[in-house]
Tab-separated table of C-alpha atoms in Angstrom:
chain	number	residue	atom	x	y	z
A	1220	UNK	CA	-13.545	235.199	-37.899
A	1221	UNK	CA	-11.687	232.874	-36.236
A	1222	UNK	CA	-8.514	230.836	-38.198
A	1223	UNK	CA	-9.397	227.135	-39.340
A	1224	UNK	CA	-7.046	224.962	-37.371
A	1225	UNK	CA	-5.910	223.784	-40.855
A	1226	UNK	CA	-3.630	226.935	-41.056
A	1227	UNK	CA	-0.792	228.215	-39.367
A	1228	UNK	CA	-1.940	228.036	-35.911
A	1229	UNK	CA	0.358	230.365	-33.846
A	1230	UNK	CA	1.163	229.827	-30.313
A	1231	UNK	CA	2.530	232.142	-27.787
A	1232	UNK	CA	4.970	230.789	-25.603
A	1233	UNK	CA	5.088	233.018	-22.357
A	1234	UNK	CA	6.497	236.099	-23.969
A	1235	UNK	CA	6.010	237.649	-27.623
A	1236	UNK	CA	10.023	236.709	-28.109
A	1237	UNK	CA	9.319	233.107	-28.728
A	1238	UNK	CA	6.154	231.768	-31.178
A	1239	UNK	CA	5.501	228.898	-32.731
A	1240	UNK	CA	3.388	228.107	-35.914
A	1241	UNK	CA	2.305	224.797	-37.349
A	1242	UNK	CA	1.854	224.793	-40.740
A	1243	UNK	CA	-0.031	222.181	-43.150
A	1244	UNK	CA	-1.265	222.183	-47.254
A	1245	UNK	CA	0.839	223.723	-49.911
A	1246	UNK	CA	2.391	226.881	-49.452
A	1247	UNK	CA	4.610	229.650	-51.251
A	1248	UNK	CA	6.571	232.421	-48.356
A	1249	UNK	CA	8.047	235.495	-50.787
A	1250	UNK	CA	11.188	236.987	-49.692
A	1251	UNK	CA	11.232	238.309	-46.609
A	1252	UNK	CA	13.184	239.020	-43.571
A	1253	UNK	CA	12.473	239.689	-39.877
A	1254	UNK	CA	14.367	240.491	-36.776
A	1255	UNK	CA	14.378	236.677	-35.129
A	1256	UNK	CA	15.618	233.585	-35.184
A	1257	UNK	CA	13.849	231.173	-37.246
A	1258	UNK	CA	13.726	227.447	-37.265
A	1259	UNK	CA	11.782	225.326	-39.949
A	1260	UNK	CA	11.565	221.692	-39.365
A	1261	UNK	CA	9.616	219.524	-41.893
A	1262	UNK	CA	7.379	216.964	-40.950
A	1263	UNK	CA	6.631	215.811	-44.720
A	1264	UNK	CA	6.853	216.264	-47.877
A	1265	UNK	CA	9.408	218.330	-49.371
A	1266	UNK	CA	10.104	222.116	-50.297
A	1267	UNK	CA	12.604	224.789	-51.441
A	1268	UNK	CA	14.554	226.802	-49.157
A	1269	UNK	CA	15.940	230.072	-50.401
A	1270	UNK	CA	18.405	231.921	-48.350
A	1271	UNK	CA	20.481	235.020	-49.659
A	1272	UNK	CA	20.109	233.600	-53.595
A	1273	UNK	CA	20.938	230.180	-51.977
A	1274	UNK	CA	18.614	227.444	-52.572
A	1275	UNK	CA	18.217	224.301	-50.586
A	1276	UNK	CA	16.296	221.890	-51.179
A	1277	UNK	CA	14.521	220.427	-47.798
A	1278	UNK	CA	13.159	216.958	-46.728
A	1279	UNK	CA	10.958	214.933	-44.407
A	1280	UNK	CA	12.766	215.131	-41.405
A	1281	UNK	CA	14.828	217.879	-41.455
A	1282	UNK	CA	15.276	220.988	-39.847
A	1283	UNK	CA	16.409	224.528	-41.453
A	1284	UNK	CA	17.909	227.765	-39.228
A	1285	UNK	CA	17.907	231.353	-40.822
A	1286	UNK	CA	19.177	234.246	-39.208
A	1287	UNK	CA	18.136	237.498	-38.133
A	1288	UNK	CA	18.079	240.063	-41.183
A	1289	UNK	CA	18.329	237.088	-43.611
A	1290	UNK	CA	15.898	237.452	-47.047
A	1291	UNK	CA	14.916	234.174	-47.256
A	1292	UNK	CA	11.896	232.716	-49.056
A	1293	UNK	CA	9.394	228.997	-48.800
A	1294	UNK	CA	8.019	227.173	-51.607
A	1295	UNK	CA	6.008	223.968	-51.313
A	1296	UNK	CA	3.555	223.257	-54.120
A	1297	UNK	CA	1.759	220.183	-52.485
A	1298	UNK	CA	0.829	219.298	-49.158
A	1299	UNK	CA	3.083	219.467	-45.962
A	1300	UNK	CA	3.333	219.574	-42.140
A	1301	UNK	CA	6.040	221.931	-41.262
A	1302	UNK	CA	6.510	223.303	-37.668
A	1303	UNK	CA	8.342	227.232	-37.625
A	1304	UNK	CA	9.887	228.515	-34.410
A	1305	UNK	CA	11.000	231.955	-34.095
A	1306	UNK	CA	12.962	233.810	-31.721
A	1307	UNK	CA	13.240	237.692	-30.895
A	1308	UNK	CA	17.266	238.536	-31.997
A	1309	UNK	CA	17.682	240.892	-28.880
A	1310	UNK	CA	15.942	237.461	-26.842
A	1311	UNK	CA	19.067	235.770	-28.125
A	1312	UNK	CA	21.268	238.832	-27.011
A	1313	UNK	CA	20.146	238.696	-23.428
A	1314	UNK	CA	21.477	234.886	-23.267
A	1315	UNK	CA	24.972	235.652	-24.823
A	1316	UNK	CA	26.009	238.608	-23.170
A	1317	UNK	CA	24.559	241.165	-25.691
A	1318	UNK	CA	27.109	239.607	-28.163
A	1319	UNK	CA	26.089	238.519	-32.169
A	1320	UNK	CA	29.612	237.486	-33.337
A	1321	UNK	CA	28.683	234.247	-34.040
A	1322	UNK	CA	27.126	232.229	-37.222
A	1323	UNK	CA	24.999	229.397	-37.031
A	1324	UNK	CA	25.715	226.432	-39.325
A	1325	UNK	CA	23.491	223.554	-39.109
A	1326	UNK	CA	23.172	221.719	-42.598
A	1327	UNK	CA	21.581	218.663	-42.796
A	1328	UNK	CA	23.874	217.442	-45.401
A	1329	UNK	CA	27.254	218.980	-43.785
A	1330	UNK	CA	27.213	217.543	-40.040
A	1331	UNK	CA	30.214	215.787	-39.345
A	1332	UNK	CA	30.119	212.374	-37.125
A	1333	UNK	CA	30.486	214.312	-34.185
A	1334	UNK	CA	27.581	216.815	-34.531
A	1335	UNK	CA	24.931	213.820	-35.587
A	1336	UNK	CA	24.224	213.345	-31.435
A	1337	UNK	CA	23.433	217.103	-30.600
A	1338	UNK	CA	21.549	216.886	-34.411
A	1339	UNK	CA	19.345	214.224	-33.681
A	1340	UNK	CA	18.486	215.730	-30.164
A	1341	UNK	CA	17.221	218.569	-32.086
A	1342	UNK	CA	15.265	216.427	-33.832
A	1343	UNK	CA	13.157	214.761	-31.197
A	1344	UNK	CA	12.813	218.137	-29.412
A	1345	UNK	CA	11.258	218.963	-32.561
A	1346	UNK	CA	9.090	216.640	-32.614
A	1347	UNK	CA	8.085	216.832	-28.905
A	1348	UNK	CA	7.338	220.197	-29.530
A	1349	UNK	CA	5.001	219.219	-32.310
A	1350	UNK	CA	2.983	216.688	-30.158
A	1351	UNK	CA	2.673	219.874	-27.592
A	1352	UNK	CA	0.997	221.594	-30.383
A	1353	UNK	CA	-1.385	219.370	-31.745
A	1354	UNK	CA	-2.808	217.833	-28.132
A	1355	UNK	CA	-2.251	221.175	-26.144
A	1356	UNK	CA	-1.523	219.301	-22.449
A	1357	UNK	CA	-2.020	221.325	-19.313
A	1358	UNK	CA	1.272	223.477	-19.306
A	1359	UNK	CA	2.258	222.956	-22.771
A	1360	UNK	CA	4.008	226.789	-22.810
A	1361	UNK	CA	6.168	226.025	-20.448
A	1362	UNK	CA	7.483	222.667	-21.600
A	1363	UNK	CA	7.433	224.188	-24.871
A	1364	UNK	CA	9.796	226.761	-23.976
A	1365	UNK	CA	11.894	224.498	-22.181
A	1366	UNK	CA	12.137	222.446	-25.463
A	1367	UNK	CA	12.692	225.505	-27.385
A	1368	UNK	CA	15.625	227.097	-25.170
A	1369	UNK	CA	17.380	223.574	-25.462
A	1370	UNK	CA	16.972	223.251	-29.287
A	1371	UNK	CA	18.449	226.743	-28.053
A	1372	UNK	CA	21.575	225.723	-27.041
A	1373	UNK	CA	22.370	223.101	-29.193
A	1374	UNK	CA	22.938	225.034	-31.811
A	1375	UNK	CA	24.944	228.020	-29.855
A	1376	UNK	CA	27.193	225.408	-27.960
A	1377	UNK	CA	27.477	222.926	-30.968
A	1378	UNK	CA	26.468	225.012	-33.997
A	1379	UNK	CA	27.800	228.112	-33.676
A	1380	UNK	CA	30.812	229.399	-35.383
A	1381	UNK	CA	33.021	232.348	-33.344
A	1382	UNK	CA	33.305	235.584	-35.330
A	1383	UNK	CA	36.211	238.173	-34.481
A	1384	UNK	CA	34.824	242.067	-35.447
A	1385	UNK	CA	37.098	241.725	-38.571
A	1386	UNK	CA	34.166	239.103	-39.819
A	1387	UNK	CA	31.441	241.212	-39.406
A	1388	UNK	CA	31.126	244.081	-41.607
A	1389	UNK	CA	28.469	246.829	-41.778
A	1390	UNK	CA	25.702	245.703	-44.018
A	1391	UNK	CA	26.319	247.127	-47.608
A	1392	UNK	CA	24.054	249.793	-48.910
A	1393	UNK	CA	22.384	247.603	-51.477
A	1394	UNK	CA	21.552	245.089	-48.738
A	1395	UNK	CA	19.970	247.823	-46.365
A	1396	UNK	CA	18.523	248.919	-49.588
A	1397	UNK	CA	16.276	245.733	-51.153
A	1398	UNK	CA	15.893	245.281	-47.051
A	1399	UNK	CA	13.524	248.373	-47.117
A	1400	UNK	CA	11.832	247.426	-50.414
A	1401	UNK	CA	10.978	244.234	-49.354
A	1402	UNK	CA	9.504	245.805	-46.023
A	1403	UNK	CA	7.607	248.620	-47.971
A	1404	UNK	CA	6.144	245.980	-50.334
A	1405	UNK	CA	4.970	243.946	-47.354
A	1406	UNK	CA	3.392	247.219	-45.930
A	1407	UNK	CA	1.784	248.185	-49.056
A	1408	UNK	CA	1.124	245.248	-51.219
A	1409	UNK	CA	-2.813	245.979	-51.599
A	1410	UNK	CA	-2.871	249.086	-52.880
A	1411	UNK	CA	-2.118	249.999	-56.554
A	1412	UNK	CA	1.828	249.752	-56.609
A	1413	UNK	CA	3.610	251.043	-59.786
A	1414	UNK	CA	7.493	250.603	-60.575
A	1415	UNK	CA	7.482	254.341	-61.404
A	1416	UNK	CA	6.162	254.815	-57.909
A	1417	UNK	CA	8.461	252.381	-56.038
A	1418	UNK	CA	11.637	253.521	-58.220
A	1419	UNK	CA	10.794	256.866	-57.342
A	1420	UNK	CA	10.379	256.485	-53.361
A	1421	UNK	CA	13.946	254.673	-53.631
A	1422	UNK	CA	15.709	257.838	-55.651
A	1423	UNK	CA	16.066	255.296	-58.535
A	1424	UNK	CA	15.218	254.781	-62.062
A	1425	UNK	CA	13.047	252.453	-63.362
A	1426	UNK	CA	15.272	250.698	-65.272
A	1427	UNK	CA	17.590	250.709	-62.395
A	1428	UNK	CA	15.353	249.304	-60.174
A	1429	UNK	CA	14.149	246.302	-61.975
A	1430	UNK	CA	17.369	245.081	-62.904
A	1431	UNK	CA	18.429	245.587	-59.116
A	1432	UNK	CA	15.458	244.139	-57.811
A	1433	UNK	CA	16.061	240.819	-59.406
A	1434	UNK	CA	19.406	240.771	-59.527
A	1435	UNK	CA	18.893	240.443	-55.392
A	1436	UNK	CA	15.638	238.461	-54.967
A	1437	UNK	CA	15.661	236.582	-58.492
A	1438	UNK	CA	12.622	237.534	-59.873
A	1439	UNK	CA	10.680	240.764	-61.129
A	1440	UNK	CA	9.469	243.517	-58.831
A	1441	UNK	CA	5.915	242.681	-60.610
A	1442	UNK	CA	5.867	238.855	-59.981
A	1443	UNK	CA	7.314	239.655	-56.166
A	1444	UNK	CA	4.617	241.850	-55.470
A	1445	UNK	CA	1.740	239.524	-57.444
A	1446	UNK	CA	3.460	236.846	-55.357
A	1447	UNK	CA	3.201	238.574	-51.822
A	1448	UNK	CA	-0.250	239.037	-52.457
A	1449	UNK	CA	-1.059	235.409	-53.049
A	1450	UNK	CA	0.072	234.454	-49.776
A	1451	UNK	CA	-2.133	236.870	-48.201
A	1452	UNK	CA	-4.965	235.569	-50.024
A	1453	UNK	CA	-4.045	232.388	-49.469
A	1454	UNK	CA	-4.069	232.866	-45.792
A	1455	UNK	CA	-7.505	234.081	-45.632
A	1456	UNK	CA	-8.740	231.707	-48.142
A	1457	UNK	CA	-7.668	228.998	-45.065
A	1458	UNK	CA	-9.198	231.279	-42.296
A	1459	UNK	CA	-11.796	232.613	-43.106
A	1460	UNK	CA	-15.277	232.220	-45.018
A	1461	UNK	CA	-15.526	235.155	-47.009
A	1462	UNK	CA	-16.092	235.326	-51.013
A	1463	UNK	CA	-12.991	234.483	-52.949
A	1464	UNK	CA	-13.694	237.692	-55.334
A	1465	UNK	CA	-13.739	239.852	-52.038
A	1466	UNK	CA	-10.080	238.527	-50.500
A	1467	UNK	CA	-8.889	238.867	-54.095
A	1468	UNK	CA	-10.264	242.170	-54.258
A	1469	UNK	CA	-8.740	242.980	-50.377
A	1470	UNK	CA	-5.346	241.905	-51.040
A	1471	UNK	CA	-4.801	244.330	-54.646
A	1472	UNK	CA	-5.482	241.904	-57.244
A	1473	UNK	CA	-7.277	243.635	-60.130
A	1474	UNK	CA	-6.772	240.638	-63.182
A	1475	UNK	CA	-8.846	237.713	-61.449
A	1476	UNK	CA	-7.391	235.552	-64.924
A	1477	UNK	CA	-3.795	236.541	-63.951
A	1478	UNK	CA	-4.640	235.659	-60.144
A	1479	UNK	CA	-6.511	232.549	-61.263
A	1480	UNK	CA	-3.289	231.360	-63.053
A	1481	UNK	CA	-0.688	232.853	-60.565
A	1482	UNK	CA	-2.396	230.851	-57.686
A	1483	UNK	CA	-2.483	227.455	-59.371
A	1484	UNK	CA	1.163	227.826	-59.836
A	1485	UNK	CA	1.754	228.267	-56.746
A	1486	UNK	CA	-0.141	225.982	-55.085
A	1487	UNK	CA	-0.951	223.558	-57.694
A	1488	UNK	CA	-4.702	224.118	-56.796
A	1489	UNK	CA	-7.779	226.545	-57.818
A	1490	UNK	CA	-9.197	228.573	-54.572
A	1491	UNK	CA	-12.527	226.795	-55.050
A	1492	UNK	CA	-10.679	223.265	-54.664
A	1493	UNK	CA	-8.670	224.593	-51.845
A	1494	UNK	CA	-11.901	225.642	-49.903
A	1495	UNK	CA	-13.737	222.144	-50.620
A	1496	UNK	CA	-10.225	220.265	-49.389
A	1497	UNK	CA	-10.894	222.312	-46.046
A	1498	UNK	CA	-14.220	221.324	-45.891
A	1499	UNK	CA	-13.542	217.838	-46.315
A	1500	UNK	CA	-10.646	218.063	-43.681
A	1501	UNK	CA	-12.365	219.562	-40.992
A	1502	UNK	CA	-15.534	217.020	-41.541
C-alpha cells in the first residue's frame, strides 16, 4: 500500500547519498545511529533531542546536526512539522578530501554574533527546501540539492571545528559494543527477544547487560525494545490500512494492554484516534 502523505514522505535527491523526509503528528525515534549526516529542523512545536546521554530540548525554528555514528534519539508527544536531511558520511568524504577530523558545532543557543548570518542562511535554505517538498515544482531535486550542498557548506566553512589525530581516538569497546545492540535490536525487534538471548549473543551476563544497557541509552533493554516496536507500528498505523491487531501482531507485540498503554505514552493518543485524525486530515 502506498504511504499517506501525512507521514514521513521521503524524497530522493539524485543519488541515495542525500534524502529528505518531512515529518508531521507526534512522534517518538528510539536510539539509533546510522552512517550519515543528519539535519533536523523544526517547523513547530517542540521536542527532545537526545544525543550521546545529552538532551536538548528543541524549538519552532530551529535546526539540530548529529553526526555520523552518533546514538541519538526523537521524542515529540503532540503534533509537529519537522523536515530531516541526511547525508551519506563517505558523500561528505568525497568533498573534504577523504578527511573526518573535524566536529560540527551548531547550537542554537551557543552561536556567537558572528555565526548568526551563516545561521540564519541555514534557516531560509531550510525552509526553501520545505516549500520544494510540499509543492514538488518541475526540477525540485536539483534545486533541492543545491540547497542542501549549501546548508552543506555552511556548516563545514563556518561550523566546523579542526581536529588534529591526537583528538580522535578509536571508538572504545563499549561504544562499538551498545553500537551493535542497538543495530541487532533494529534487525530483530519482531521476533520474541529475551535478555537471556541478547546477553548471551553479546558474551555477557544478564545482569551485566541490563545495567550496561541503560547505563548507555538510559532506559531498560525491555522498554528500548517495546519502544522500537512502537515506532514501527506507528509508521504503518500512518501508511497503511491494515487492522491495528495485525501491525501489532507484525511488529512483536504480544500484551495488546501493555501496547495500548505504551503507545498513549508515547504519542499521547490511542491508535483508533490516530487513524480517525488521518481520516479527517486527508478529507
Amino acid at each position: 500500500m502506498a504511504d499517506r502523505h501525512i507521514f514521513i514522505p521521503k524524497y530522493e535527491l539524485l543519488n541515495r547519498n542525500i534524502s529528505v523526509e518531512f515529518r508531521t503528528n507526534g512522534a517518538y525515534i528510539p536510539a539509533h545511529w546510522h552512517s550519515a549526516l543528519e539535519i533536523t529542523y523544526l517547523l513547530d512545536g517542540h521536542a527532545e533531542l537526545t544525543t550521546e546521554g545529552i538532551s536538548h530540548t528543541m524549538v519552532k525554528g530551529e535546526f539540530s546536526v548529529v553526526d555520523a555514528g552518533k546514538i541519538h534519539e526523537f521524542y515529540c508527544p503532540h503534533e509537529y512539522m519537522q523536515l530531516v536531511i541526511y547525508i551519506d558520511n563517505e558523500y561528505i568524504a568525497s568533498f573534504t578530501e577523504n578527511r573526518r577530523d573535524y566536529l560540527i558545532l551548531c547550537d542554537r543557543t551557543e552561536v556567537t554574533e558572528d555565526l548568526v548570518e551563516p545561521y540564519l542562511r541555514i534557516c531560509t535554505s531550510l525552509g526553501e527546501l520545505v516549500q520544494l517538498c510540499i509543492n514538488h515544482p518541475f526540477g525540485y531535486r536539483v534545486q533541492g540539492e543545491s540547497l542542501i550542498l549549501g546548508i552543506l557548506f555552511e556548516l563545514l566553512s563556518r561550523f566546523s571545528i579542526p581536529l588534529s589525530r591526537d583528538d580522535l581516538p578509536e571508538p572504545s569497546k563499549d561504544q562499538k559494543r551498545i553500537k551493535e545492540i542497538v543495530s541487532y535490536i533494529e534487525a530483530n525487534y519482531d521476533r520474541p527477544i529475551t535478555l537471556e538471548e541478547i546477553s548471551r549473543r553479546f558474551g555477557l551476563s544478564s545482569e551485566y547487560f541490563s545495567r550496561f544497557f541503560k547505563n548507555k541509552i538510559g532506559i531498560s533493554f525491555k522498554k528500548h525494545l517495546n519502544q522500537v516496536r512502537l515506532s514501527h507500528i506507528y509508521h504503518d498505523l500512518c501508511s497503511s490500512d491494515a487492522p491495528i491487531m495485525e501491525i501489532v501482531e507484525q511488529h512483536g507485540f504480544t500484551n495488546y494492554k501493555l501496547f495500548n498503554r505504551m503507545f498513549r505514552e508515547a504519542y499521547g493518543t490511542t491508535p483508533r484516534d490516530l487513524r480517525r485524525l488521518i481520516a479527517k486530515i486527508e478529507e
